[in-house]
Short mmCIF file of C-alpha atoms and ligand atoms in Angstrom, two decimals:
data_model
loop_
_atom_site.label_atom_id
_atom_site.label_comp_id
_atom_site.label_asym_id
_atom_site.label_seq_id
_atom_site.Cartn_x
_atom_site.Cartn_y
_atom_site.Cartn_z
CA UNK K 1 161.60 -52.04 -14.21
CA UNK K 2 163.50 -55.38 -13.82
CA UNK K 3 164.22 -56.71 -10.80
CA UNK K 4 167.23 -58.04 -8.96
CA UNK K 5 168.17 -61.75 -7.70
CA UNK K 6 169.66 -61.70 -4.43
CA UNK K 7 171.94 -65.04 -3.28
CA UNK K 8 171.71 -65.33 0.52
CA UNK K 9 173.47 -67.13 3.03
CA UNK K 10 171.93 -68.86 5.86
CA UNK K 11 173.09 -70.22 8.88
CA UNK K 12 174.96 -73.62 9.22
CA UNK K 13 173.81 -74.91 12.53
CA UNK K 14 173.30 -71.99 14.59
CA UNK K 15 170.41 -69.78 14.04
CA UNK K 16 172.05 -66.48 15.53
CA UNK K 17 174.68 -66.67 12.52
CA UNK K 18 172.57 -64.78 10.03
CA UNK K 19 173.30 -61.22 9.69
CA UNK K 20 170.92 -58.25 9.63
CA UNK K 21 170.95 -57.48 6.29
CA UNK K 22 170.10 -60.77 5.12
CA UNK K 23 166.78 -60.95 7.59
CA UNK K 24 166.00 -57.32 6.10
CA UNK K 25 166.15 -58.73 2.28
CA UNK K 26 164.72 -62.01 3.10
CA UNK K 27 161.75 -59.56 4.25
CA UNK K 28 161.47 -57.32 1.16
CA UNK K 29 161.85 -59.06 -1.09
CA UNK K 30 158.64 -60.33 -3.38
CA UNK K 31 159.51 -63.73 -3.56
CA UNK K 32 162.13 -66.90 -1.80
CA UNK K 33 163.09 -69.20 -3.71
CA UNK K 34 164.12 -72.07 -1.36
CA UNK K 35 165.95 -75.62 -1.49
CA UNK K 36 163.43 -77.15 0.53
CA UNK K 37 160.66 -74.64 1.38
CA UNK K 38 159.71 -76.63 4.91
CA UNK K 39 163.16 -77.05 6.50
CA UNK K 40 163.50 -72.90 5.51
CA UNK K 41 160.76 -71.94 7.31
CA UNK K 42 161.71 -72.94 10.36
CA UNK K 43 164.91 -70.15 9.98
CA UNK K 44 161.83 -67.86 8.28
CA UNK K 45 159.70 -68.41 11.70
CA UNK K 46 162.62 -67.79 14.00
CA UNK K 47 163.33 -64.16 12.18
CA UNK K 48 159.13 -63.51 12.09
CA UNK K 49 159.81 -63.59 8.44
CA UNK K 50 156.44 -64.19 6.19
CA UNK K 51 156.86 -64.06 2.69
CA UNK K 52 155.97 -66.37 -0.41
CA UNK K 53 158.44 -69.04 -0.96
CA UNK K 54 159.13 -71.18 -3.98
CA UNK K 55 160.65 -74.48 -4.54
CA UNK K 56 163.81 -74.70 -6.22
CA UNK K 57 166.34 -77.74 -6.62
CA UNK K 58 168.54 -80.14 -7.89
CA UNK K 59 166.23 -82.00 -9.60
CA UNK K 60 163.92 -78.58 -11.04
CA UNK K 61 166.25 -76.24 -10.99
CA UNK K 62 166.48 -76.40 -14.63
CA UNK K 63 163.20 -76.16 -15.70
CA UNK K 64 162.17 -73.78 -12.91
CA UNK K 65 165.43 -71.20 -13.51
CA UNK K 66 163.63 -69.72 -17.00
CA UNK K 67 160.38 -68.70 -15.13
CA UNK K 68 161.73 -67.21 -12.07
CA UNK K 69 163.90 -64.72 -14.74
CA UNK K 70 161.02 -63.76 -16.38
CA UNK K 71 159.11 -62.86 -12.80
CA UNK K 72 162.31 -61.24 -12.01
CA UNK K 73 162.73 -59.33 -15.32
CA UNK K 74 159.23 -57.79 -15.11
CA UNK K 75 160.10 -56.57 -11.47
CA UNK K 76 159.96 -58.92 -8.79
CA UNK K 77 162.75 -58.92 -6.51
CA UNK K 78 164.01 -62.63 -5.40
CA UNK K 79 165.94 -63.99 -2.95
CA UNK K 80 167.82 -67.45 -3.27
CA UNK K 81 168.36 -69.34 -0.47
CA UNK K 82 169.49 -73.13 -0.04
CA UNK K 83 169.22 -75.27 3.34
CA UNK K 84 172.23 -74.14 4.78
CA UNK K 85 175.18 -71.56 3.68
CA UNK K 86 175.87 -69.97 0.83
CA UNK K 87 174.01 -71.57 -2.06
CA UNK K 88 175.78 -73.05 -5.36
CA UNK K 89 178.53 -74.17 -2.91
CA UNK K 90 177.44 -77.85 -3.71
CA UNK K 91 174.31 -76.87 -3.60
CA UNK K 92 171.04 -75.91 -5.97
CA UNK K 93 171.23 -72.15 -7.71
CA UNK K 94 173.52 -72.49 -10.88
CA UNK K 95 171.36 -72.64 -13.09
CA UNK K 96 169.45 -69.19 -12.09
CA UNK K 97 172.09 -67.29 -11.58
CA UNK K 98 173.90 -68.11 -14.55
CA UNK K 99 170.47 -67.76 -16.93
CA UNK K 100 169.79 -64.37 -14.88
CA UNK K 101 173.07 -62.73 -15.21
CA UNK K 102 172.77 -63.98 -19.11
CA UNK K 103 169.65 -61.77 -19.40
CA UNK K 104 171.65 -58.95 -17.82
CA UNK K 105 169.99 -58.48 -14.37
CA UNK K 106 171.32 -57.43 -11.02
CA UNK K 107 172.64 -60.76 -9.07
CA UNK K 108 173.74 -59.29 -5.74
CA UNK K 109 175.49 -61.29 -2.57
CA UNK K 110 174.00 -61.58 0.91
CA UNK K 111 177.33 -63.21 2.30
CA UNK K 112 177.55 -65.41 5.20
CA UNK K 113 178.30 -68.95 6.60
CA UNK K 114 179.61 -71.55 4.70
CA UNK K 115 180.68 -74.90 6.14
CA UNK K 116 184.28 -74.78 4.04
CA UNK K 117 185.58 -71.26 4.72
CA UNK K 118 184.54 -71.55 8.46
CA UNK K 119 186.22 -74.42 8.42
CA UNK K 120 189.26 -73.56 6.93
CA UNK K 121 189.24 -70.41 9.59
CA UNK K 122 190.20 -72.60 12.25
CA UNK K 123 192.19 -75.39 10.10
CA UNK K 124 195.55 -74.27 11.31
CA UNK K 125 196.59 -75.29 7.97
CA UNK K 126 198.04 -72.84 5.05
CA UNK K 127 194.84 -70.88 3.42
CA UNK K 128 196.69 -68.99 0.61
CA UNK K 129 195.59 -71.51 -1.72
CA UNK K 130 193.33 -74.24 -1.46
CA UNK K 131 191.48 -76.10 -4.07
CA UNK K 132 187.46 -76.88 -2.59
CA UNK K 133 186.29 -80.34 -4.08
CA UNK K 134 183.12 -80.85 -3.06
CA UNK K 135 181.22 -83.53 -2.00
CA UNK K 136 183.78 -86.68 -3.38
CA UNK K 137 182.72 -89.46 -5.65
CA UNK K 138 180.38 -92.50 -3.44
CA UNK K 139 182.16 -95.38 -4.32
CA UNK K 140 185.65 -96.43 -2.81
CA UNK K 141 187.41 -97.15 -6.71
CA UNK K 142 186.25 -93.75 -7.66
CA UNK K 143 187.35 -91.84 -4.69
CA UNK K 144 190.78 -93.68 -4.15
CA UNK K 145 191.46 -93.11 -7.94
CA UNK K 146 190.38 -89.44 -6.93
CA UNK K 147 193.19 -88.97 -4.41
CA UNK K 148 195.62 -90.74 -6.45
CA UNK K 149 194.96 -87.47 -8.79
CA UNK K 150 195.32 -85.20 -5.47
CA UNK K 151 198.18 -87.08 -3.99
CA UNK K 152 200.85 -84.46 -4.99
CA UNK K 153 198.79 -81.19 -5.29
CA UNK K 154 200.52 -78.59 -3.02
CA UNK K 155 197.57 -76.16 -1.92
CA UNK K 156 195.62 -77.42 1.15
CA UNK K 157 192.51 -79.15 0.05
CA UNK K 158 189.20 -79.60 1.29
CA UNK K 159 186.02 -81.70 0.73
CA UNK K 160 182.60 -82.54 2.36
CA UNK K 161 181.28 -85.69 3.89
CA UNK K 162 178.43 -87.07 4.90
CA UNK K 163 178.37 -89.11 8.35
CA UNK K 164 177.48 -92.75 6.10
CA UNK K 165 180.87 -92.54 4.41
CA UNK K 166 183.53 -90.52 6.69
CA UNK K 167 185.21 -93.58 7.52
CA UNK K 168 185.37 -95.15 4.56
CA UNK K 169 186.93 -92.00 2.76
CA UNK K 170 189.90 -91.52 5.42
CA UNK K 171 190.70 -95.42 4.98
CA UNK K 172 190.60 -94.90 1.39
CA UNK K 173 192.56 -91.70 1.99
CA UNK K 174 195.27 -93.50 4.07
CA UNK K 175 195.88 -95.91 1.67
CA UNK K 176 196.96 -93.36 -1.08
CA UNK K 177 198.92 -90.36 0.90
CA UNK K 178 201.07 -90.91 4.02
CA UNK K 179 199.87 -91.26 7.51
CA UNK K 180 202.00 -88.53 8.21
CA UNK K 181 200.20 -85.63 6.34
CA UNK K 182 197.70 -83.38 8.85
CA UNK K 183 194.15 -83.95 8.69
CA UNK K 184 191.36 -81.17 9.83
CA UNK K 185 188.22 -83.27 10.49
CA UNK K 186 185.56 -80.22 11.19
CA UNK K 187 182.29 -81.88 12.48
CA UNK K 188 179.42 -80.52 13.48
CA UNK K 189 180.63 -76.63 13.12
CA UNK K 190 178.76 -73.85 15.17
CA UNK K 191 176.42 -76.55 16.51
CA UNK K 192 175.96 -78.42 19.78
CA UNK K 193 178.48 -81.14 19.35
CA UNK K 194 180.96 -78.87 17.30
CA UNK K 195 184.34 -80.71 17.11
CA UNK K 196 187.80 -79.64 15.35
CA UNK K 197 190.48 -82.06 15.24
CA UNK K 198 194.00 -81.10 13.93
CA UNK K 199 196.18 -84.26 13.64
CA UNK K 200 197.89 -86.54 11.49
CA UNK K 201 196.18 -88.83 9.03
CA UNK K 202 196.81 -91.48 11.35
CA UNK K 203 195.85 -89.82 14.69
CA UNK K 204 192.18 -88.48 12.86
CA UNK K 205 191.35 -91.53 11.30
CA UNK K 206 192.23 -93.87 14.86
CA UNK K 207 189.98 -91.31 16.87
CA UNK K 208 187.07 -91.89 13.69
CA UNK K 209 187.05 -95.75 14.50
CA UNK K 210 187.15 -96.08 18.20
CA UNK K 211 184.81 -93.47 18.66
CA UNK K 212 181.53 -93.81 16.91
CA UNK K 213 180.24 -90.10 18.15
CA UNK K 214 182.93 -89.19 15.81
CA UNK K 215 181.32 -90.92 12.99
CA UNK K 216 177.91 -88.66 13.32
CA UNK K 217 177.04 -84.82 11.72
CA UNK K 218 178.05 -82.96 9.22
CA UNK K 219 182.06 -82.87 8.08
CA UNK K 220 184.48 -80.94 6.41
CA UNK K 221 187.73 -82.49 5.70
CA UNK K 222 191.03 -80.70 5.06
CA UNK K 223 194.21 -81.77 4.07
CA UNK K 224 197.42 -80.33 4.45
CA UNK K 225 199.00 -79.58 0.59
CA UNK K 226 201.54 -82.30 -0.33
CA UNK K 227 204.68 -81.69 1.22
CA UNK K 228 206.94 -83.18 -1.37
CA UNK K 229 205.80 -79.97 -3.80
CA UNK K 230 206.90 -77.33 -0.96
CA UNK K 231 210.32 -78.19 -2.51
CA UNK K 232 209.55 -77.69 -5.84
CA UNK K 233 208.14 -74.36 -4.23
CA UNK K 234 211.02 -73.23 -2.71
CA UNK K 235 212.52 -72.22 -6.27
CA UNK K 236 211.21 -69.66 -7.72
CA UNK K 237 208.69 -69.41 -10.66
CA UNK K 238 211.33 -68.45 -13.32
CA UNK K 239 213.86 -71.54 -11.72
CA UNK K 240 210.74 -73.90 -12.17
CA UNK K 241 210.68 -72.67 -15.67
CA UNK K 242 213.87 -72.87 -16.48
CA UNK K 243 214.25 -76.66 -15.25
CA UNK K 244 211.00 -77.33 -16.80
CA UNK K 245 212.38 -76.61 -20.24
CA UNK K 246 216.18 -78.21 -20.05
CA UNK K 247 213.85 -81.30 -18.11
CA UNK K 248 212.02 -81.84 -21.82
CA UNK K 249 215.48 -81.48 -23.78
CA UNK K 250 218.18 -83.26 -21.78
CA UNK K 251 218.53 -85.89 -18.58
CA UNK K 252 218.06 -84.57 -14.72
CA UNK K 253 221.86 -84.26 -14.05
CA UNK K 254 222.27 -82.17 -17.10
CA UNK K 255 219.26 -80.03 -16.47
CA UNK K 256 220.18 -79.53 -12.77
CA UNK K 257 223.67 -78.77 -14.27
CA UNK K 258 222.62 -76.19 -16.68
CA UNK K 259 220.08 -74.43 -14.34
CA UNK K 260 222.29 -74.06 -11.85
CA UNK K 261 224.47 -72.36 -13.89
CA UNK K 262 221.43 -70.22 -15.75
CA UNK K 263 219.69 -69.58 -11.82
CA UNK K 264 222.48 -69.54 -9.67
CA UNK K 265 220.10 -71.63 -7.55
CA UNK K 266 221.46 -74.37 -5.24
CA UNK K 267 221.90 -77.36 -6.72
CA UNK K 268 220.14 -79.63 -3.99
CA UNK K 269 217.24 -77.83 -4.05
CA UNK K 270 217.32 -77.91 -7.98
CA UNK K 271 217.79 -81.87 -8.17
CA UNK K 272 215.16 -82.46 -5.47
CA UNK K 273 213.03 -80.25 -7.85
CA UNK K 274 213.74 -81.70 -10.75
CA UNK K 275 212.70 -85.02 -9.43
CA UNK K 276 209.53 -83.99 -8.08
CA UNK K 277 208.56 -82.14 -11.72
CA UNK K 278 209.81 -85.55 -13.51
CA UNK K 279 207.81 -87.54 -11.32
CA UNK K 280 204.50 -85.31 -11.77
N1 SAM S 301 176.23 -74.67 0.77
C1 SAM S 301 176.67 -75.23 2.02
C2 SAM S 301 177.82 -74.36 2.55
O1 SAM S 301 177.89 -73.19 2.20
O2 SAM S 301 178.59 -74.84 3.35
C3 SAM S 301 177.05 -76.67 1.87
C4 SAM S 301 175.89 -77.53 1.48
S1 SAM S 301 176.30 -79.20 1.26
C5 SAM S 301 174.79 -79.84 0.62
C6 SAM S 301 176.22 -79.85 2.89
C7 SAM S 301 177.59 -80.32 3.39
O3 SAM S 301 178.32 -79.22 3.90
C8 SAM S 301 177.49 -81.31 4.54
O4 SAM S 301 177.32 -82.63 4.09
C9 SAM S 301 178.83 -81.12 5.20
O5 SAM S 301 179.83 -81.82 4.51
C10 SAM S 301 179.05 -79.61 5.03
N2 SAM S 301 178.48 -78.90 6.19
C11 SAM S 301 177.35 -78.17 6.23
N3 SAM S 301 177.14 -77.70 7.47
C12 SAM S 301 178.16 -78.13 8.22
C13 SAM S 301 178.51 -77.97 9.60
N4 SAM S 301 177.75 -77.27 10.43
N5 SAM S 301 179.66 -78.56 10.03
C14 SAM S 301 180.42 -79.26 9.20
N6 SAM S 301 180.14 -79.45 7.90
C15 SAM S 301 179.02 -78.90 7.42
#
């Protein structure tokens, strides 16, 4: 009888946020295979959990992913977990679950913190869409060029940072979008020193340099979706489309011209539009 993989979320700073079910599986289950087996068994110790563990990351991952299949396949149960939150969300575990559910077993959630939705729950900024980025590149070229390629995206965005480069990245950040735009700087989230500011670009990256406290922990950074596309939002789908097609056949005024007469849309809101889809 094959087994099952279970992906498990544990706790981003404070202990108490790991639920029931995931302290039951972490118990039954034959083996854990763990990011870094010592800093997991301090969680393991505070939830009287004793059970073999296994090392799996970045750097093994790869190799180790076709063995712990084959355990699994001929019946061991395993649990994934990484140092904190959900795994595979820049961190270790791709490469098993995509080789197990390629051999057709059972990969099964254990849901629970992770640093970007909990801190997009308290971002005060539009959640309907968001695109998650990840950890950005190191180097200041790379990650300006980065939000040059952002700059106009319209969802809310969000990214990790480490405390060595969170200044750095909102200097490099205001010197591609405006000052203006809001900033969620999450730090530290359900620990100790747990601090949410909502602000401008400006405001958040002021408070960053005058206060070093602000430059230590763990962050999640959000940005508020370019404003300049909520216009291009405001028409619909099939007004975008229509302007999108006279755009590649004749000039702006034309286009606006024609679409208003095709959409009945207004024709401010159609120039403004077009200018932003011209200029993408
Ligand atoms: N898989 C994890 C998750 O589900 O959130 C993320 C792992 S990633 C290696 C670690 C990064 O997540 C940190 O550098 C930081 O950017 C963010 N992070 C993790 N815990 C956090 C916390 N308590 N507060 C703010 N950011 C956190």
């Amino acid at each position: 009888m094959c087994g099952k993989l279970y992906v498990v979320a544990t706790p981003i700073g404070n202990l108490a946020d790991f639920s029931y079910r995931a302290v039951e599986i972490l118990k039954k289950v034959d083996l854990i295979a763990a990011e870094d087996t010592r800093h997991v068994k301090m969680l393991l110790q505070h939830y009287a959990i004793n059970n073999k563990l296994i090392s799996l990351h970045q750097h093994n991952e790869e190799k180790a992913a076709p063995g712990l299949v084959e355990k699994i396949k001929n019946g061991l149960n395993v649990a994934l977990v990484s140092d904190a939150g959900t795994p595979l969300l820049s961190d270790p575990g791709m490469p098993l679950v995509r080789l197990a559910k390629q051999q057709g077993i059972e990969v099964s959630p254990i849901p629970g913190a992770c640093a970007l939705i909990a801190a997009l729950s308290v971002s005060g900024l539009p959640v309907s869409r968001f695109t998650f980025e990840g950890f950005l590149p190191r180097t200041s070229a790379a990650r300006k060029t980065f939000f040059i390629t952002r700059k106009n995206e319209s969802a809310t965005w969000v990214f990790y940072e480490s405390s060595h480069r969170i200044l750095a990245t909102l200097e490099d950040l205001a010197e591609i979008i405006s000052g203006d735009r809001r900033i969620v700087l999450a730090r530290e989230l359900t620990k100790l020193y747990e601090t949410v500011v909502n602000a401008s670009l400006d405001h958040v990256l002021e408070q960053v340099k005058n206060n070093s406290n602000m430059q230590k922990g763990e962050f999640v950074v959000v940005v508020e979706g370019a404003v300049i596309e909520k216009r291009v939002n405001e028409i619909t789908e099939e007004q975008k489309r229509v302007l999108l097609v006279l755009l590649q056949q004749c000039s702006i005024k034309t286009a606006v011209t024609m679409a208003v007469e095709i959409t009945g849309a207004r024709k401010k809101v159609l120039y403004q539009a077009a200018l932003e889809l011209r200029d993408k």
